[in-house]
PDB file of C-alpha atoms in Angstrom:
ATOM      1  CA  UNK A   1      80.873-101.602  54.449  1.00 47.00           C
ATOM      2  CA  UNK A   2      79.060-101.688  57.929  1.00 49.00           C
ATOM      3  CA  UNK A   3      75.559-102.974  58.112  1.00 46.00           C
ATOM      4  CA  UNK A   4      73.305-102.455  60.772  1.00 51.00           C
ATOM      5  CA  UNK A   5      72.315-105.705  62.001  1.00 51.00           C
ATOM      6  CA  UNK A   6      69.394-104.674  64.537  1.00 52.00           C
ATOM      7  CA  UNK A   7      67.639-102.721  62.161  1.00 49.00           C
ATOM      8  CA  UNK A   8      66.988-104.247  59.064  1.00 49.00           C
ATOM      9  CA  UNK A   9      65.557-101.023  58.175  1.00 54.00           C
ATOM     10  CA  UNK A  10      68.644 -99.031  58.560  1.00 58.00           C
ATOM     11  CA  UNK A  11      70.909-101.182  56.461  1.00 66.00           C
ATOM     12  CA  UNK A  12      74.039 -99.400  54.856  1.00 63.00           C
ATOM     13  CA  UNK A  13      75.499 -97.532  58.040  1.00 61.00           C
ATOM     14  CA  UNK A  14      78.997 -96.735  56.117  1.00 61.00           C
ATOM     15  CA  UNK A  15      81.215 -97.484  53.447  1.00 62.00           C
ATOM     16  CA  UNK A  16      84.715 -96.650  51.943  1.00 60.00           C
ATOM     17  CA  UNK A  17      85.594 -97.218  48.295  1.00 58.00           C
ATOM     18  CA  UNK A  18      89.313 -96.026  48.091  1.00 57.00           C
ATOM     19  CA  UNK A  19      91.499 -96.550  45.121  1.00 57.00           C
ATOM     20  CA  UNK A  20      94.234 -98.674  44.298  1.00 59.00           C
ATOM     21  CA  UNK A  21      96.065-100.693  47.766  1.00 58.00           C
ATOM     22  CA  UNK A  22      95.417 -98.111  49.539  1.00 60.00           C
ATOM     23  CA  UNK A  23      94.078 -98.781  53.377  1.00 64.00           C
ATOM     24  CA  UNK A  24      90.433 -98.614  53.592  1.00 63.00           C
ATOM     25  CA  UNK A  25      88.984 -97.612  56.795  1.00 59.00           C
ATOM     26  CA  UNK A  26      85.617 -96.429  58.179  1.00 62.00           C
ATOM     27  CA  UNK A  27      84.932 -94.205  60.909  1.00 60.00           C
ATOM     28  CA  UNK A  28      81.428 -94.052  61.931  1.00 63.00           C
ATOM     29  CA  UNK A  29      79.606 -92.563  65.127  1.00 60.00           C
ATOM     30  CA  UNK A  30      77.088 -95.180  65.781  1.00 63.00           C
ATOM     31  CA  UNK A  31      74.483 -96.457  68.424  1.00 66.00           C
ATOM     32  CA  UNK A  32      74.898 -99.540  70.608  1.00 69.00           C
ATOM     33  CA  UNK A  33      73.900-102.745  68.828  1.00 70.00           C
ATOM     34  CA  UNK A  34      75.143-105.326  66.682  1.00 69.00           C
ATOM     35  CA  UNK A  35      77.022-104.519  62.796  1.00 65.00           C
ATOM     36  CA  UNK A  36      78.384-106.958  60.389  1.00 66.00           C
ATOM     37  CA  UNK A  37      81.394-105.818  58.636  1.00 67.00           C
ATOM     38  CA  UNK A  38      81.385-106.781  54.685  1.00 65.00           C
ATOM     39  CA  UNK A  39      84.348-106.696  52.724  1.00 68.00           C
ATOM     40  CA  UNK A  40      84.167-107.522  49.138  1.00 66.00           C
ATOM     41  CA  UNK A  41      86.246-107.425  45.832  1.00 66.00           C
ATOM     42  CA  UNK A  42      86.705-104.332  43.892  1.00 63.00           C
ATOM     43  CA  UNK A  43      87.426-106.046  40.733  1.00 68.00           C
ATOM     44  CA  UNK A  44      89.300-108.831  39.485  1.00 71.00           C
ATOM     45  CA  UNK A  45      90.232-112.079  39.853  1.00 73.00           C
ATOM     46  CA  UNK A  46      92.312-114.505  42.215  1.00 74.00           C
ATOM     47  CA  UNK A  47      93.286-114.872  46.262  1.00 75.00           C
ATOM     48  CA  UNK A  48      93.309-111.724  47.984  1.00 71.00           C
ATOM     49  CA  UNK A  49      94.013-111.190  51.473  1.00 71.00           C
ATOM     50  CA  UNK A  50      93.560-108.684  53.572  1.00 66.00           C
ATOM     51  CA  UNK A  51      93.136-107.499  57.520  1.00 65.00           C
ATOM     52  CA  UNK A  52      90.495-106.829  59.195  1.00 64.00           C
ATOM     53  CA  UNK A  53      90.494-105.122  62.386  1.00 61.00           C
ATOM     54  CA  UNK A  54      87.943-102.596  64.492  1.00 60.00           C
ATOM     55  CA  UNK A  55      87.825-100.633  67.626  1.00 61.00           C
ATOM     56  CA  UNK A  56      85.079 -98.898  69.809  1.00 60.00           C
ATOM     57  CA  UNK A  57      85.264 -95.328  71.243  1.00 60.00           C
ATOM     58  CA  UNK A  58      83.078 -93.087  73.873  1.00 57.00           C
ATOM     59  CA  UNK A  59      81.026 -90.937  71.623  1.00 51.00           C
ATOM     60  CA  UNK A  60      81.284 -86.978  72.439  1.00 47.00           C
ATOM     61  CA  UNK A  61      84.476 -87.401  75.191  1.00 48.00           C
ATOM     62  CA  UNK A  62      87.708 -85.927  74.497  1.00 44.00           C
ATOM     63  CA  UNK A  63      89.993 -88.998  74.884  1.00 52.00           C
ATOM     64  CA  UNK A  64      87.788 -91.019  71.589  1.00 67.00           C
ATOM     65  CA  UNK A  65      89.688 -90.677  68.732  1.00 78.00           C
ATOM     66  CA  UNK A  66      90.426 -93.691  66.680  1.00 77.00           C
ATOM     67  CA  UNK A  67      92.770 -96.255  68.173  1.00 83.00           C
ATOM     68  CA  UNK A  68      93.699 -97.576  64.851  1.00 83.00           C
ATOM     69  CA  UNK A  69      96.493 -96.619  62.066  1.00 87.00           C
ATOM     70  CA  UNK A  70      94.956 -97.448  58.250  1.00 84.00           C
ATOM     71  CA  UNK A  71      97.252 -95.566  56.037  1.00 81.00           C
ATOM     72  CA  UNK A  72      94.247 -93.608  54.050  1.00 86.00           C
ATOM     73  CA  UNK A  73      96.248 -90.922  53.262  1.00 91.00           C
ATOM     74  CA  UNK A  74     100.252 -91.027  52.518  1.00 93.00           C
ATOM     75  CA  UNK A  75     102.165 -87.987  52.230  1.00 95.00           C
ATOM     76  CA  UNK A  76     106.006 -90.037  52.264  1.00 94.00           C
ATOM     77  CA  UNK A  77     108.739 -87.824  53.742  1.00 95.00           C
ATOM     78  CA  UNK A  78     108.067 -84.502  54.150  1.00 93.00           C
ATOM     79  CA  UNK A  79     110.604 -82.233  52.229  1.00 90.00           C
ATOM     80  CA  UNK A  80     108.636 -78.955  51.616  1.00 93.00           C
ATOM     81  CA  UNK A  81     105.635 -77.188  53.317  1.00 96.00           C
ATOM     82  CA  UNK A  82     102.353 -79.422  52.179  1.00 96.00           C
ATOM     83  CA  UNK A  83      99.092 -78.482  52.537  1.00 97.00           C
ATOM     84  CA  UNK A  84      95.789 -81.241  51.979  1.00 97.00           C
ATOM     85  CA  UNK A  85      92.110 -80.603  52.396  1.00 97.00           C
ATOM     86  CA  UNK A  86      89.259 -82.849  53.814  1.00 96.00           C
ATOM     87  CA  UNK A  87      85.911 -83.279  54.797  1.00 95.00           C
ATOM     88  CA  UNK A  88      84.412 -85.304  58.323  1.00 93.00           C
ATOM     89  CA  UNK A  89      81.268 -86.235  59.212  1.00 89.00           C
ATOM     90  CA  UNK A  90      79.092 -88.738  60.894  1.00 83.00           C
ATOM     91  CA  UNK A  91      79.546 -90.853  58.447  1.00 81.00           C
ATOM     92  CA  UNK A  92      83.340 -90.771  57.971  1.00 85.00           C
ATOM     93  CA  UNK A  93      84.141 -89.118  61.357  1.00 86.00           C
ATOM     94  CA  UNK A  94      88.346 -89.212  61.134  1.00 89.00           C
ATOM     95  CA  UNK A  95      91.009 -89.402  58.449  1.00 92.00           C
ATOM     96  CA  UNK A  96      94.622 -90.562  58.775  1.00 93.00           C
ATOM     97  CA  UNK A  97      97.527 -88.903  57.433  1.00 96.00           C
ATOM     98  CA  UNK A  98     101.570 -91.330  56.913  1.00 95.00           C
ATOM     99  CA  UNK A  99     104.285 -89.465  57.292  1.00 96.00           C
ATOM    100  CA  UNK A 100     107.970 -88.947  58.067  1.00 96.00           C
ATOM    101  CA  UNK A 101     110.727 -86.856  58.851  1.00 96.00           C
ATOM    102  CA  UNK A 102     114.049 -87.302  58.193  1.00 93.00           C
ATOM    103  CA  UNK A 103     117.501 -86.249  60.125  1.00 92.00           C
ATOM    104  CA  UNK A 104     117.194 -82.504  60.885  1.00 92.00           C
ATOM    105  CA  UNK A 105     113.802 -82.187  59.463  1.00 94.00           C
ATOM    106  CA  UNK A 106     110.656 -80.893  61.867  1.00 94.00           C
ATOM    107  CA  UNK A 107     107.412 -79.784  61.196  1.00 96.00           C
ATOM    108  CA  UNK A 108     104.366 -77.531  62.466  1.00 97.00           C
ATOM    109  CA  UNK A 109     101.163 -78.938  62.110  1.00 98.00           C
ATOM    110  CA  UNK A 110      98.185 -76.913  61.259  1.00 98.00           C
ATOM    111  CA  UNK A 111      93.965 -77.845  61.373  1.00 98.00           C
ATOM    112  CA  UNK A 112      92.290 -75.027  60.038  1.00 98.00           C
ATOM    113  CA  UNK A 113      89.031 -73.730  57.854  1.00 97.00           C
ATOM    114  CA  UNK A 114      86.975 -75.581  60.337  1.00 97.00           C
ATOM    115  CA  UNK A 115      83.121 -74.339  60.351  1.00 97.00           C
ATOM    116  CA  UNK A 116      82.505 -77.268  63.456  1.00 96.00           C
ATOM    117  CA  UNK A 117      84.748 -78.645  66.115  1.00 95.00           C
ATOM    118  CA  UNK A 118      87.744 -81.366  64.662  1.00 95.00           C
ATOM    119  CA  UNK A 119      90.707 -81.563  66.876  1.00 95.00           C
ATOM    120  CA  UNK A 120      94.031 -83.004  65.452  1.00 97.00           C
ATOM    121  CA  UNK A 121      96.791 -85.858  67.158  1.00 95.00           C
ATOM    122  CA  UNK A 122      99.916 -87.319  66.172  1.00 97.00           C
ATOM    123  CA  UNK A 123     101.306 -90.500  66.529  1.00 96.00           C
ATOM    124  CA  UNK A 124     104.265 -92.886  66.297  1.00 97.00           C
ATOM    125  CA  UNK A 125     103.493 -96.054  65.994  1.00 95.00           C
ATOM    126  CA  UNK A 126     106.892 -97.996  67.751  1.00 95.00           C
ATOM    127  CA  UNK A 127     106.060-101.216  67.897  1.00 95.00           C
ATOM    128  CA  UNK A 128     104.401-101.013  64.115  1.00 93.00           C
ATOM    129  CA  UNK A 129     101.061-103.113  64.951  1.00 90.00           C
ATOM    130  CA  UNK A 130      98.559-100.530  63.336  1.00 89.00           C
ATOM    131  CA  UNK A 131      96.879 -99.211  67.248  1.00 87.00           C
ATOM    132  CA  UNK A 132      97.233 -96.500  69.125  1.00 90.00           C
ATOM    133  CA  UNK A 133      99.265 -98.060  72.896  1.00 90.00           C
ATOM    134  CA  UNK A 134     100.386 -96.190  75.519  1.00 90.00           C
ATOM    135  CA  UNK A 135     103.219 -94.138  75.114  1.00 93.00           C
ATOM    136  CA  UNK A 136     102.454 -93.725  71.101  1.00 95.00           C
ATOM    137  CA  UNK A 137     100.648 -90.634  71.275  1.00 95.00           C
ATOM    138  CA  UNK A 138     103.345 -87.719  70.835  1.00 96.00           C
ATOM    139  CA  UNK A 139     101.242 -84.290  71.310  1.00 96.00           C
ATOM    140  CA  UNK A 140      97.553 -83.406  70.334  1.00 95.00           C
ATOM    141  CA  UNK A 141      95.265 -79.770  69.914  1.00 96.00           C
ATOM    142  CA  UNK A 142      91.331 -80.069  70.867  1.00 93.00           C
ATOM    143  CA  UNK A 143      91.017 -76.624  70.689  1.00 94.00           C
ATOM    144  CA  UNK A 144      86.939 -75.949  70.887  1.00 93.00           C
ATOM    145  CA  UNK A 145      84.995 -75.018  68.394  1.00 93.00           C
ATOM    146  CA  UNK A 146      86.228 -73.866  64.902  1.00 96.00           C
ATOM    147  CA  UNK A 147      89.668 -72.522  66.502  1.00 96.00           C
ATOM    148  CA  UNK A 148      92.524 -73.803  64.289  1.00 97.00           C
ATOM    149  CA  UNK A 149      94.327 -76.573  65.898  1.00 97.00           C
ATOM    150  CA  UNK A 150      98.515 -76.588  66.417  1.00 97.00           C
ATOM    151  CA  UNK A 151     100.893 -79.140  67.042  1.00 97.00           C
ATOM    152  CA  UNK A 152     104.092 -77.520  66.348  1.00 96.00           C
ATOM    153  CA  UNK A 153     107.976 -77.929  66.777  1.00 94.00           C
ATOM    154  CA  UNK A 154     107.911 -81.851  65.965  1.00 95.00           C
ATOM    155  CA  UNK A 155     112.207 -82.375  65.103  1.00 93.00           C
ATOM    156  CA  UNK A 156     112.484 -86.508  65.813  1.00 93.00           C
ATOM    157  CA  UNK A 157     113.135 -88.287  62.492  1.00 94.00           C
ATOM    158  CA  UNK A 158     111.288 -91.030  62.516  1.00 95.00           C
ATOM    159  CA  UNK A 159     107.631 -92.238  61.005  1.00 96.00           C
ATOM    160  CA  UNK A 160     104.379 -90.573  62.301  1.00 97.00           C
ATOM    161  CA  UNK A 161     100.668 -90.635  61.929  1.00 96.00           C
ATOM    162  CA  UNK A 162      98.565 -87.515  62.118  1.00 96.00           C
ATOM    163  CA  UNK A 163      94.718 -87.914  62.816  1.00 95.00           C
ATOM    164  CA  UNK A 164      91.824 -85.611  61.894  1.00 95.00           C
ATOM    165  CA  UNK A 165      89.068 -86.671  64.156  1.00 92.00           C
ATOM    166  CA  UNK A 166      85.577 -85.048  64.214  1.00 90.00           C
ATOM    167  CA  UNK A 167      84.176 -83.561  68.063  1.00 89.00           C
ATOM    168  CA  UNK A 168      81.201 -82.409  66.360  1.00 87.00           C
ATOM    169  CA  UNK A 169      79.069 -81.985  63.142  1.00 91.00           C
ATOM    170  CA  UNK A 170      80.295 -82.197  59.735  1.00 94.00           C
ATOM    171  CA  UNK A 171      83.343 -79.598  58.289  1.00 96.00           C
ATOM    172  CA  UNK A 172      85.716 -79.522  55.572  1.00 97.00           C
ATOM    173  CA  UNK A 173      89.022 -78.433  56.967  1.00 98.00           C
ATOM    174  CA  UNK A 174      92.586 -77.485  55.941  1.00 98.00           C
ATOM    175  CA  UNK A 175      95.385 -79.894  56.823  1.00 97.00           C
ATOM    176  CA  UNK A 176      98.810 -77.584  56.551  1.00 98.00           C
ATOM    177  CA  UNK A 177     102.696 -79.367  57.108  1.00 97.00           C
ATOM    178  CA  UNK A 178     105.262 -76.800  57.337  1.00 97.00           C
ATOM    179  CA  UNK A 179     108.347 -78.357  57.347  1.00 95.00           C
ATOM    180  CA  UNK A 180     111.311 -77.090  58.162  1.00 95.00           C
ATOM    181  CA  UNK A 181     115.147 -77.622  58.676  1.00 93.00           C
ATOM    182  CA  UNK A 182     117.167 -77.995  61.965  1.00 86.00           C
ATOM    183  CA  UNK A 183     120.333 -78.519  62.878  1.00 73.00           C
ATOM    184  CA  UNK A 184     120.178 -79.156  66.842  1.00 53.00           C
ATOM    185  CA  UNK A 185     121.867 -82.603  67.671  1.00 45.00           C
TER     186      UNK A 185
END
């Protein structure tokens, strides 16, 4: 959870509670001060580690998504069309889909049902460290408003990372993979 350290007052800022090992991750649209990060045991008993890592973007500017990978949500190799649902707001302002494709496998990438502005971006992560670095980002759609987002014709096999990031407001939205085969070499 993230606690607002300059206003007592305010307190709880954020937290995420997901199940099982999955990655937890909060993405928050907040004002400048100071927050203390609290991370504590679920249930259970014995050593647990864990990392911890954050990252700061521009609020409201078209290059801010997230610069870090948590695996929230894994979808494994895509052999069929898939389709997932969400919701983003202020207080959980991106969500991050695992993937991968195999040898002549591609897919079209869809952001739809939007009733406020979410733009969508997809990533490989080469050197595997969990950020965002130059040359990582493959293709992105910040279409404006509640115009569906496209990334389409992605063919390399490989591991990818697709990011639902929030522009503005709170929607629920419709996250749609349809794969499909190819044989070009």
């Amino acid at each position: 959870m993230i606690l607002d350290a300059t206003d007592r007052a305010n307190g709880l800022v954020a937290s995420s509670r997901n199940g099982s090992n999955f990655d937890e991750s909060i993405n928050v649209r907040a004002n400048a001060g100071t927050y203390f990060a609290e991370v504590s045991r679920f249930s259970g008993s014995g050593t647990v580690t864990y990392d911890l890592d954050w990252s700061a973007t521009t609020p409201n500017s078209t290059l801010d998504f997230n610069n870090l990978l948590p695996k929230e949500f894994e979808l494994g190799d895509l052999s069929g069309d898939i389709a997932r649902t969400g919701f983003i707001s202020d207080k959980n302002t991106a969500d991050v889909y695992h993937l991968s494709l195999g040898s002549f496998e591609g897919v079209n990438i869809t952001l739809s049902g939007l009733s406020n502005d979410a733009d969508i971006r997809l990533i490989r992560d080469f050197n595997r460290n969990g950020r965002v670095e130059v040359g990582e980002e493959i293709a992105r759609s910040i279409n404006s408003g509640i115009t569906s987002d496209i990334i389409s014709n992605i063919k390399d096999a490989g591991d990818y990372f697709l990011q639902v990031d929030q522009f503005k407001g709170s929607t629920n939205y419709t996250l749609s993979f349809d794969h499909f085969t190819t044989f070009d070499a």
